[in-house]
Structure formats: C-alpha cells, structure tokens
Short mmCIF file of C-alpha atoms and ligand atoms in Angstrom, two decimals:
data_model
loop_
_atom_site.label_atom_id
_atom_site.label_comp_id
_atom_site.label_asym_id
_atom_site.label_seq_id
_atom_site.Cartn_x
_atom_site.Cartn_y
_atom_site.Cartn_z
CA MET A 1350 2.92 31.29 17.84
CA ASN A 1351 5.52 28.73 16.78
CA ASN A 1352 7.39 29.20 13.51
CA ALA A 1353 5.68 26.36 11.65
CA LYS A 1354 2.32 27.85 12.50
CA TYR A 1355 3.38 31.27 11.34
CA ILE A 1356 4.73 29.99 8.00
CA ILE A 1357 1.63 27.92 7.32
CA GLU A 1358 -0.92 30.55 8.32
CA LYS A 1359 0.79 33.21 6.24
CA GLU A 1360 1.41 30.71 3.40
CA LEU A 1361 5.07 31.66 3.20
CA PHE A 1362 6.07 28.64 1.18
CA ASP A 1363 9.45 29.52 -0.23
CA ARG A 1364 12.30 27.10 -0.37
CA ASP A 1365 13.94 28.05 2.92
CA ASN A 1366 10.69 27.82 4.82
CA LEU A 1367 9.92 24.44 3.28
CA ILE A 1368 13.35 23.21 4.31
CA TYR A 1369 12.54 24.47 7.79
CA LEU A 1370 9.19 22.64 7.81
CA LEU A 1371 10.94 19.46 6.65
CA SER A 1372 13.30 19.71 9.60
CA VAL A 1373 11.10 20.54 12.60
CA GLU A 1374 10.39 18.15 15.45
CA GLY A 1375 8.05 17.83 18.41
CA ASP A 1376 5.04 20.16 18.61
CA GLU A 1377 5.80 21.89 15.35
CA ARG A 1378 5.87 18.57 13.53
CA GLN A 1379 2.54 17.60 15.09
CA TYR A 1380 1.12 20.93 14.01
CA ILE A 1381 2.02 20.15 10.38
CA TYR A 1382 0.19 16.82 10.49
CA GLN A 1383 -2.83 18.31 12.15
CA LYS A 1384 -3.00 21.14 9.66
CA ALA A 1385 -2.60 18.76 6.70
CA ASP A 1386 -5.52 16.68 7.96
CA GLU A 1387 -7.68 19.78 8.46
CA ILE A 1388 -6.96 20.99 4.92
CA LYS A 1389 -7.65 17.56 3.52
CA GLN A 1390 -11.05 17.38 5.25
CA LYS A 1391 -11.93 20.84 4.06
CA TYR A 1392 -10.83 20.62 0.42
CA VAL A 1393 -11.16 16.97 -0.58
CA GLY A 1394 -13.07 15.35 2.29
CA ASN A 1395 -12.53 12.21 4.32
CA LYS A 1396 -13.02 9.77 1.44
CA VAL A 1397 -10.30 7.40 0.26
CA TYR A 1398 -10.36 6.58 -3.45
CA PHE A 1399 -9.27 3.15 -4.64
CA ARG A 1400 -7.32 2.49 -7.82
CA GLY A 1401 -6.85 -1.19 -8.62
CA LEU A 1402 -3.22 -1.62 -9.67
CA ILE A 1403 -2.40 -3.94 -12.56
CA GLU A 1404 1.32 -4.51 -13.06
CA PHE A 1405 1.05 -5.28 -16.75
CA SER A 1406 4.68 -6.06 -17.54
CA ASN A 1407 8.17 -5.90 -16.02
CA ILE A 1408 9.87 -5.68 -19.40
CA CYS A 1409 11.66 -2.35 -19.42
CA ALA A 1410 14.00 -0.61 -21.84
CA LYS A 1411 15.51 1.51 -19.08
CA ASN A 1412 18.23 0.98 -16.56
CA CYS A 1413 17.45 3.29 -13.64
CA TYR A 1414 20.06 2.75 -10.93
CA TYR A 1415 17.52 2.26 -8.12
CA CYS A 1416 15.02 -0.09 -9.71
CA GLY A 1417 14.85 -3.85 -9.25
CA ILE A 1418 13.37 -4.52 -12.68
CA ARG A 1419 15.92 -2.43 -14.62
CA ARG A 1420 16.97 -3.87 -17.95
CA GLY A 1421 20.40 -4.83 -16.63
CA ASN A 1422 19.03 -7.10 -13.90
CA GLY A 1423 19.42 -10.55 -15.42
CA GLU A 1424 17.94 -12.25 -12.34
CA VAL A 1425 14.40 -11.11 -13.13
CA GLN A 1426 12.04 -13.40 -14.99
CA ARG A 1427 10.29 -11.17 -17.47
CA TYR A 1428 6.54 -11.36 -18.11
CA TYR A 1429 3.58 -9.60 -19.50
CA LEU A 1430 -0.06 -10.33 -18.74
CA ASN A 1431 -2.21 -11.71 -21.50
CA GLU A 1432 -5.36 -9.98 -22.58
CA GLU A 1433 -7.69 -12.16 -20.57
CA GLU A 1434 -5.69 -11.65 -17.37
CA VAL A 1435 -5.87 -7.89 -17.76
CA LEU A 1436 -9.57 -7.91 -18.56
CA GLN A 1437 -10.36 -10.15 -15.60
CA ALA A 1438 -8.45 -7.90 -13.23
CA ALA A 1439 -10.24 -4.85 -14.66
CA GLU A 1440 -13.59 -6.54 -14.24
CA PHE A 1441 -12.76 -7.42 -10.66
CA ALA A 1442 -12.02 -3.75 -9.93
CA TRP A 1443 -15.21 -2.68 -11.65
CA LYS A 1444 -17.49 -5.19 -9.91
CA GLU A 1445 -15.98 -4.54 -6.51
CA GLY A 1446 -16.61 -0.81 -6.87
CA TYR A 1447 -13.00 0.37 -6.99
CA GLY A 1448 -13.99 3.10 -9.43
CA SER A 1449 -10.64 3.24 -11.17
CA LEU A 1450 -7.63 1.36 -12.44
CA VAL A 1451 -3.94 2.01 -12.78
CA ILE A 1452 -2.15 0.00 -15.43
CA GLN A 1453 1.57 0.14 -14.81
CA SER A 1454 4.42 -1.25 -16.85
CA GLY A 1455 8.11 -1.03 -17.53
CA GLU A 1456 8.84 1.51 -20.23
CA ARG A 1457 8.85 0.52 -23.87
CA LYS A 1458 7.71 2.27 -27.01
CA ASP A 1459 7.66 -0.44 -29.68
CA LYS A 1460 4.69 -0.85 -31.96
CA TRP A 1461 3.45 -4.10 -30.45
CA PHE A 1462 3.35 -2.56 -27.00
CA VAL A 1463 1.59 0.64 -28.05
CA ASN A 1464 -0.99 -1.35 -30.01
CA GLN A 1465 -1.55 -3.84 -27.22
CA ILE A 1466 -2.20 -1.10 -24.67
CA THR A 1467 -4.61 0.57 -27.10
CA ASN A 1468 -6.41 -2.72 -27.62
CA LEU A 1469 -6.63 -3.38 -23.87
CA LEU A 1470 -8.00 0.09 -23.20
CA GLU A 1471 -10.71 -0.35 -25.81
CA LYS A 1472 -11.71 -3.75 -24.45
CA ILE A 1473 -11.74 -2.57 -20.85
CA SER A 1474 -13.96 0.38 -21.80
CA ASP A 1475 -16.30 -2.01 -23.63
CA ARG A 1476 -16.58 -4.46 -20.77
CA THR A 1477 -16.98 -1.91 -18.01
CA GLY A 1478 -19.24 0.57 -19.75
CA GLU A 1479 -16.58 3.29 -19.38
CA GLU A 1480 -17.37 3.44 -15.68
CA LEU A 1481 -13.78 3.00 -14.55
CA GLY A 1482 -11.35 5.90 -14.44
CA ILE A 1483 -8.28 4.54 -16.19
CA THR A 1484 -4.77 5.70 -15.36
CA LEU A 1485 -1.69 4.63 -17.26
CA SER A 1486 1.83 4.58 -15.89
CA MET A 1487 4.20 3.37 -18.58
CA GLY A 1488 6.88 5.98 -18.93
CA GLU A 1489 7.80 8.37 -21.69
CA GLN A 1490 5.82 8.10 -24.91
CA THR A 1491 5.22 10.25 -27.99
CA GLU A 1492 2.41 12.76 -28.34
CA GLU A 1493 0.81 10.51 -30.92
CA THR A 1494 0.77 7.58 -28.50
CA PHE A 1495 -0.68 9.70 -25.69
CA LEU A 1496 -3.46 10.86 -28.00
CA ARG A 1497 -4.19 7.32 -29.16
CA TRP A 1498 -4.38 5.99 -25.64
CA LYS A 1499 -6.58 8.84 -24.58
CA LYS A 1500 -8.99 8.16 -27.41
CA ALA A 1501 -9.02 4.49 -26.39
CA GLY A 1502 -10.15 5.38 -22.84
CA ALA A 1503 -7.23 6.53 -20.66
CA GLU A 1504 -7.94 9.71 -18.70
CA ARG A 1505 -4.99 9.94 -16.36
CA TYR A 1506 -1.26 9.40 -16.62
CA LEU A 1507 1.41 9.08 -13.97
CA ILE A 1508 5.03 9.74 -14.65
CA ARG A 1509 7.28 10.25 -11.68
CA VAL A 1510 10.24 12.48 -12.32
CA GLU A 1511 11.81 10.79 -9.25
CA ALA A 1512 13.98 13.85 -8.47
CA PHE A 1513 13.37 17.32 -9.91
CA ASN A 1514 16.92 18.46 -9.24
CA PRO A 1515 18.89 17.73 -12.45
CA GLU A 1516 22.15 16.80 -10.69
CA LEU A 1517 20.39 14.38 -8.39
CA TYR A 1518 18.41 13.01 -11.35
CA HIS A 1519 21.68 12.27 -13.15
CA LYS A 1520 23.17 10.54 -10.14
CA ILE A 1521 20.37 7.99 -10.06
CA HIS A 1522 20.07 7.40 -13.82
CA PRO A 1523 22.59 6.43 -16.49
CA ASN A 1524 23.91 9.37 -18.44
CA ASP A 1525 22.53 8.63 -21.89
CA ALA A 1526 19.82 9.71 -24.29
CA ILE A 1527 17.08 7.41 -23.00
CA HIS A 1528 17.46 8.69 -19.45
CA SER A 1529 17.25 12.39 -20.27
CA TYR A 1530 16.05 14.74 -17.54
CA GLN A 1531 14.84 17.23 -20.13
CA GLN A 1532 12.82 14.55 -21.89
CA ARG A 1533 11.19 13.58 -18.61
CA LEU A 1534 10.00 17.14 -18.00
CA GLU A 1535 8.89 17.52 -21.61
CA THR A 1536 6.78 14.38 -21.23
CA LEU A 1537 5.09 15.80 -18.17
CA LYS A 1538 4.19 18.92 -20.13
CA LEU A 1539 2.98 16.85 -23.05
CA LEU A 1540 0.55 15.06 -20.76
CA GLN A 1541 -1.01 18.33 -19.68
CA LYS A 1542 -1.12 19.49 -23.27
CA THR A 1543 -2.88 16.34 -24.48
CA GLY A 1544 -5.52 16.76 -21.78
CA TYR A 1545 -4.63 14.09 -19.26
CA GLN A 1546 -5.11 14.37 -15.54
CA THR A 1547 -1.41 14.52 -14.86
CA GLY A 1548 0.45 12.91 -12.01
CA THR A 1549 4.05 12.77 -10.95
CA GLY A 1550 6.15 12.06 -7.91
CA VAL A 1551 9.54 11.54 -6.36
CA MET A 1552 11.33 9.10 -4.13
CA ILE A 1553 12.27 10.22 -0.66
CA GLY A 1554 15.46 9.29 1.15
CA LEU A 1555 17.55 8.66 -1.95
CA PRO A 1556 21.32 8.63 -1.54
CA PHE A 1557 22.73 12.16 -2.15
CA GLN A 1558 19.29 13.74 -1.58
CA THR A 1559 19.04 16.75 0.74
CA LYS A 1560 16.10 18.57 2.32
CA SER A 1561 16.73 21.36 -0.13
CA HIS A 1562 16.10 18.92 -3.02
CA LEU A 1563 12.85 17.86 -1.38
CA ALA A 1564 11.75 21.46 -0.89
CA ASP A 1565 12.39 22.04 -4.60
CA ASP A 1566 10.34 18.94 -5.44
CA LEU A 1567 7.39 20.42 -3.55
CA LEU A 1568 7.79 23.72 -5.38
CA PHE A 1569 7.95 21.89 -8.71
CA PHE A 1570 4.64 20.12 -8.03
CA LYS A 1571 3.07 23.48 -7.42
CA ASP A 1572 4.69 25.29 -10.36
CA PHE A 1573 3.75 22.46 -12.71
CA ASP A 1574 0.18 22.65 -11.42
CA ILE A 1575 0.17 18.90 -11.04
CA ASP A 1576 -3.17 17.08 -10.39
CA MET A 1577 -1.99 13.94 -8.63
CA VAL A 1578 1.11 12.90 -6.73
CA GLY A 1579 2.51 9.54 -5.73
CA MET A 1580 5.66 9.62 -3.67
CA GLY A 1581 7.23 7.24 -1.24
CA PRO A 1582 10.44 6.25 0.42
CA TYR A 1583 13.34 4.96 -1.63
CA ILE A 1584 14.02 1.35 -0.67
CA GLU A 1585 17.28 -0.31 -1.57
CA HIS A 1586 17.40 -3.36 -3.83
CA GLU A 1587 20.45 -5.60 -3.78
CA GLN A 1588 20.54 -6.20 -7.53
CA THR A 1589 20.89 -2.50 -8.39
CA PRO A 1590 23.86 -0.10 -8.61
CA LEU A 1591 22.54 2.25 -5.90
CA TYR A 1592 22.74 -0.58 -3.36
CA GLN A 1593 26.39 0.29 -2.76
CA TYR A 1594 25.23 3.45 -0.93
CA LYS A 1595 22.92 1.61 1.45
CA ASP A 1596 24.96 2.62 4.48
CA GLN A 1597 24.47 6.31 3.73
CA LEU A 1598 20.68 6.17 3.84
CA LEU A 1599 18.46 7.57 6.54
CA PRO A 1600 17.27 4.86 8.95
CA LYS A 1601 14.01 3.35 7.72
CA LYS A 1602 11.87 4.92 10.40
CA GLU A 1603 13.14 8.39 9.54
CA ARG A 1604 12.81 7.76 5.83
CA LEU A 1605 9.16 6.88 6.32
CA GLU A 1606 8.58 9.85 8.58
CA LEU A 1607 10.13 12.17 6.03
CA SER A 1608 7.94 10.67 3.30
CA ILE A 1609 4.82 11.29 5.36
CA ARG A 1610 5.94 14.82 6.09
CA MET A 1611 6.30 15.40 2.34
CA VAL A 1612 2.70 14.21 1.91
CA ALA A 1613 1.52 16.55 4.67
CA LEU A 1614 3.38 19.55 3.26
CA LEU A 1615 2.11 18.89 -0.24
CA ARG A 1616 -1.47 18.79 1.07
CA ILE A 1617 -0.84 22.07 2.85
CA ILE A 1618 0.60 23.85 -0.17
CA MET A 1619 -1.63 22.40 -2.92
CA LYS A 1620 -4.86 21.64 -1.00
CA ASP A 1621 -7.04 19.97 -3.65
CA VAL A 1622 -4.72 17.49 -5.42
CA ASN A 1623 -5.00 13.73 -5.16
CA ILE A 1624 -2.19 12.22 -3.11
CA ALA A 1625 -1.49 8.49 -2.87
CA ALA A 1626 -0.59 6.57 0.25
CA THR A 1627 1.98 4.41 -1.54
CA THR A 1628 2.96 0.78 -1.19
CA ALA A 1629 6.58 1.64 -0.45
CA MET A 1630 5.36 3.30 2.77
CA GLN A 1631 3.82 0.01 3.85
CA THR A 1632 7.13 -1.73 3.17
CA LEU A 1633 8.90 0.37 5.78
CA ASP A 1634 6.10 0.22 8.34
CA PRO A 1635 3.04 -2.05 8.32
CA LEU A 1636 0.94 1.02 9.15
CA GLY A 1637 2.83 3.35 6.82
CA ARG A 1638 -0.03 3.97 4.43
CA GLU A 1639 -2.51 4.61 7.22
CA LYS A 1640 -0.16 7.20 8.64
CA ALA A 1641 -0.06 8.88 5.23
CA LEU A 1642 -3.89 8.91 5.10
CA LYS A 1643 -3.99 10.70 8.43
CA ALA A 1644 -1.50 13.26 7.13
CA GLY A 1645 -3.21 14.29 3.92
CA ALA A 1646 -3.23 11.37 1.45
CA ASN A 1647 -6.58 10.37 -0.11
CA VAL A 1648 -5.82 7.61 -2.62
CA MET A 1649 -4.84 3.94 -2.20
CA MET A 1650 -3.80 1.50 -4.90
CA PRO A 1651 -4.71 -2.09 -3.98
CA ASN A 1652 -2.71 -4.54 -6.07
CA ILE A 1653 -4.94 -6.63 -8.35
CA THR A 1654 -2.17 -8.20 -10.46
CA PRO A 1655 -2.60 -12.01 -10.60
CA VAL A 1656 -0.52 -13.34 -7.68
CA ARG A 1657 1.75 -15.57 -9.77
CA TYR A 1658 3.33 -12.51 -11.41
CA ARG A 1659 3.95 -10.47 -8.31
CA GLU A 1660 7.42 -11.85 -7.61
CA GLY A 1661 8.36 -10.52 -11.02
CA TYR A 1662 7.53 -6.92 -10.17
CA LEU A 1663 9.92 -6.33 -7.30
CA LEU A 1664 10.93 -2.72 -7.75
CA TYR A 1665 12.48 -2.82 -4.26
CA GLU A 1666 13.02 -5.26 -1.41
CA ASN A 1667 10.27 -6.60 0.87
CA LYS A 1668 7.43 -5.37 -1.31
CA PRO A 1669 4.22 -6.35 0.51
CA CYS A 1670 1.18 -8.38 -0.64
CA LEU A 1671 3.20 -10.88 -2.68
CA ASP A 1672 0.85 -13.74 -1.84
CA GLU A 1673 -2.40 -11.89 -1.25
CA GLU A 1674 -5.09 -12.28 -3.87
CA ALA A 1675 -7.02 -9.18 -4.88
CA GLU A 1676 -9.89 -10.18 -2.55
CA ASP A 1677 -7.50 -10.41 0.42
CA CYS A 1678 -6.04 -6.98 -0.20
CA LYS A 1679 -9.54 -5.61 -0.49
CA SER A 1680 -10.65 -6.81 2.94
CA CYS A 1681 -7.31 -5.96 4.47
CA LEU A 1682 -7.53 -2.40 3.19
CA GLU A 1683 -11.14 -1.97 4.23
CA ALA A 1684 -10.23 -2.87 7.79
CA ARG A 1685 -7.18 -0.63 7.78
CA ILE A 1686 -8.95 2.38 6.40
CA HIS A 1687 -11.72 2.12 8.94
CA LEU A 1688 -9.15 1.87 11.69
CA ALA A 1689 -7.51 5.03 10.35
CA GLY A 1690 -10.90 6.79 10.52
CA GLY A 1691 -11.35 7.06 6.75
CA GLU A 1692 -14.23 6.09 4.49
CA ILE A 1693 -13.88 4.31 1.16
CA ALA A 1694 -15.45 6.01 -1.85
CA TRP A 1695 -16.92 2.94 -3.55
CA TYR A 1696 -17.95 3.20 -7.22
CA LYS A 1697 -16.41 6.64 -7.59
CA LYS A 1698 -13.78 7.59 -10.14
CA GLY A 1699 -12.40 10.21 -7.80
CA ASN A 1700 -11.07 12.68 -10.32
CA PRO A 1701 -8.73 15.22 -8.74
CA LYS A 1702 -10.61 18.41 -7.90
CA HIS A 1703 -7.49 20.24 -8.93
CA PHE A 1704 -7.89 19.03 -12.53
CA HIS A 1705 -11.40 20.49 -12.84
CA LYS A 1706 -10.20 23.80 -11.52
CA ARG A 1707 -7.24 23.79 -13.92
CA GLN A 1708 -9.57 23.09 -16.83
CA GLN A 1709 -12.02 25.79 -15.86
CA ALA A 1710 -9.17 28.25 -15.63
CA ASN A 1711 -7.99 27.25 -19.12
CA ASN A 1712 -11.46 27.64 -20.58
CA ASN A 1713 -12.01 31.11 -19.26
N1 5AD B 3110 12.43 2.24 -4.03
C1 5AD B 3110 11.27 2.91 -4.03
N2 5AD B 3110 10.55 3.14 -5.13
C2 5AD B 3110 11.04 2.67 -6.29
N3 5AD B 3110 10.58 2.75 -7.54
C3 5AD B 3110 11.42 2.12 -8.37
N4 5AD B 3110 12.46 1.61 -7.67
C4 5AD B 3110 12.24 1.96 -6.37
C5 5AD B 3110 12.96 1.74 -5.17
N5 5AD B 3110 14.10 1.07 -5.16
C6 5AD B 3110 9.40 3.53 -7.87
C7 5AD B 3110 9.75 4.61 -8.86
C8 5AD B 3110 8.87 4.31 -10.04
C9 5AD B 3110 7.77 3.50 -9.43
C10 5AD B 3110 7.07 2.63 -10.38
O1 5AD B 3110 8.42 2.73 -8.46
O2 5AD B 3110 9.42 5.87 -8.30
O3 5AD B 3110 8.39 5.47 -10.66
FE1 SF4 B 3111 12.06 0.82 -15.89
FE2 SF4 B 3111 10.53 2.39 -14.32
FE3 SF4 B 3111 12.25 0.64 -13.25
FE4 SF4 B 3111 13.20 2.82 -14.48
S1 SF4 B 3111 11.91 2.78 -12.59
S2 SF4 B 3111 13.96 0.70 -14.73
S3 SF4 B 3111 11.72 3.03 -16.13
S4 SF4 B 3111 10.44 0.14 -14.46
FE1 FES B 3112 -2.55 -6.40 0.40
FE2 FES B 3112 -3.09 -5.70 3.04
S1 FES B 3112 -3.16 -4.49 1.27
S2 FES B 3112 -2.74 -7.69 2.15
#
C-alpha cells in the first residue's frame, strides 16, 4: 500500500501527513483525486449546485494587498447596482432554476449600505417567494447587522479568512485595526452563533505561503466545523502591492494543481461540506473548474452581474466572462458540466449537508 493510501484509509490527518499529501506526485496524487471523487459521490452525490453571483458593489473600505479593487487603487471606477438591477438578476436566477444566489460586495458598514442590503433581501424574498437560497459575502459586520440580514432572508454567509496563519495573514494585509486577524476569526464565529450556514476559504499560492500553512488551513476548516468552502489560486494584479513578488510565485499550472489538491483533500477530510469550483481556477486554466468538480467540488457560481459592471470587479487579472451575459454563462456551464460527467441540480437550494448535521448535533 502506498503512503497516501495508508494515511487516507486510516484517516491520519495531522499536519505532517497533510503536508505529505500536498506534496506527493504520480500514482499517489492520482489516488487522492480518485478517493476525493469517491467520497463526494458517496456523501453529497454527483449533483452540481448553482449559485448566481451578483457583484453588488466594488466600493470597499479595505486595502488588502492582493486585491484589485482595494480602496487604494485609484484606477478603478467605483459602482453599485441599483435596486432594479439586483432584482432583475435575482429573478433571472430564480426563473432559470439556479436555486440560490450569492450577493458579493466590497466591505463597508455604513448605515446606507446595511439598510440597502436589508431592503434588497426583503424585495428579493418577496419577488421569488423565498425559493432562492441567499448567500451574502460582504465582509465583517456586527452581530446586529447579521441578525437583521438573516431576518430579511439571508441564510448563508461567506467570509474568507484568506490565510489562517496569523503571520501570513499580516503579510498580505495592512497592519491596522480594520485588517485585524482576530476580528476576522471572531466574525466567522459570530456567523455560526447567529445561525448562518457559514463559509470561508483561503487563497492558494500566495507569496510567502508554504505547504505547512495550507495544511493548517485544512485543519482550521475542520476545527471550525465549517459548512462551505470557496478557495482558489491567488492571481497577481498589477495595481496591488503584492505584485512586486510576482517572480516568487509558483508557475500557474502548479498553482492550479495545488488548488485542486486542496479541494480534493478537503473533500476527503470533511466529506459532506459544500465546496466551490471557483472562478479563479478558470482564470489559470480554461478547464480549471471542471477539474475541481472531478476532484470533489460540488458548487459553481455563474456570474449574473450585468455585463457593463464586470470590468469594475476585477479582483485579479484575466478574470473570465467579462463580456458574457448571464444566459451565455448558463449554456457554457451546462455544456462544461456535462462534459465533466456532472449533473446540474436545477431548482434546488443545495444546503450543505454538513450544516444540517451540525444543527442536529447542537439540538441534541
Ligand atoms: N487572486 C485571487 N483571489 C483574490 N481575491 C481577491 N483578490 C484576489 C487575487 N488577487 C479573492 C479573495 C476574496 C474574494 C472575493 O476574491 O479571496 O475573498
Ligand atoms: Fe475589499 Fe475584499 Fe478586496 Fe479586501 S479582498 S480589498 S475586503 S473587496
Ligand atoms: Fe461564463 Fe463560460 S462560464 S462564459
């Protein structure tokens, strides 16, 4: 028996073994992918859940060193969608059977913003008969805001910690009060406490990042008992401070491969969580997301932001689907998923099985 097989069968998922699994090649690597697919079929099935992604606004109070829409980037034309644009996109997702929505935005906490999101949630729930599962992804907020948004119709929240190792976290964020590592973790806990299906994630292939950091990230997902994960390769953006380290990065092919291996290992260690095949994977390889689906991912997020705003939401370079209308992405994804041997779960919210289990455990 090879080592990877031994570790996986005996479930010996400590940090050193995870580092080992992140480093293997050849047959052992293939074994990991095959095992991840088997576990996916067994625990969550072959279905791919769609979440229509609305990029609500690129106005952001933060200045993360990696991100193209950071506050300090004066080249970006800032926007937010008006109410009608959001409602139309939500209706599109609903009518087309996507089952759920993700509304994503730069981070801000001002009153107007919090009220506007509340208002949009209420209107979306009205227009779609509460049939859509709604996820928010708009950074750190107060407990009061989380409760308000939940009451207005949000069920899920995504907040990537980006890097669970505090030193690495500080290397990729400014060292000030609004970029606090502790605050980020507290927010994640607050989401669980307020009853959200809770998602997080990291970037893979960051400058200064080691396999040991990535192994710790996997262990954090498990210790936090996270319900959903979105992770993808870090991709450099010229108008950001981290760009100066571009020559130290893993080659793109390896960065993608490492990202897919993280997906596979997460599926193996957590079994019933929802894992996204992310857009950043497609940026590095046209078939990147399909590869992730074959290695354990079960969620895709077709972009349904009106096309004229997409140039404004360039988190990283070469982001795909800049000119494709929602309908085009829909048919493109259908074809791709069928090619990858998956089936789309139309009209299903696709709540993470892990969340139900976590709730049952809490109620007992
Ligand atoms: N490369 C890859 N992903 C990025 N994000 C932001 N900037 C980059 C980048 N340069 C991701 C972050 C954030 C999400 C919205 O986009 O993980 O949480
Ligand atoms: Fe703002 Fe998020 Fe970009 Fe950080 S990663 S600058 S919080 S949009
Ligand atoms: Fe947008 Fe393929 S997913 S064009």
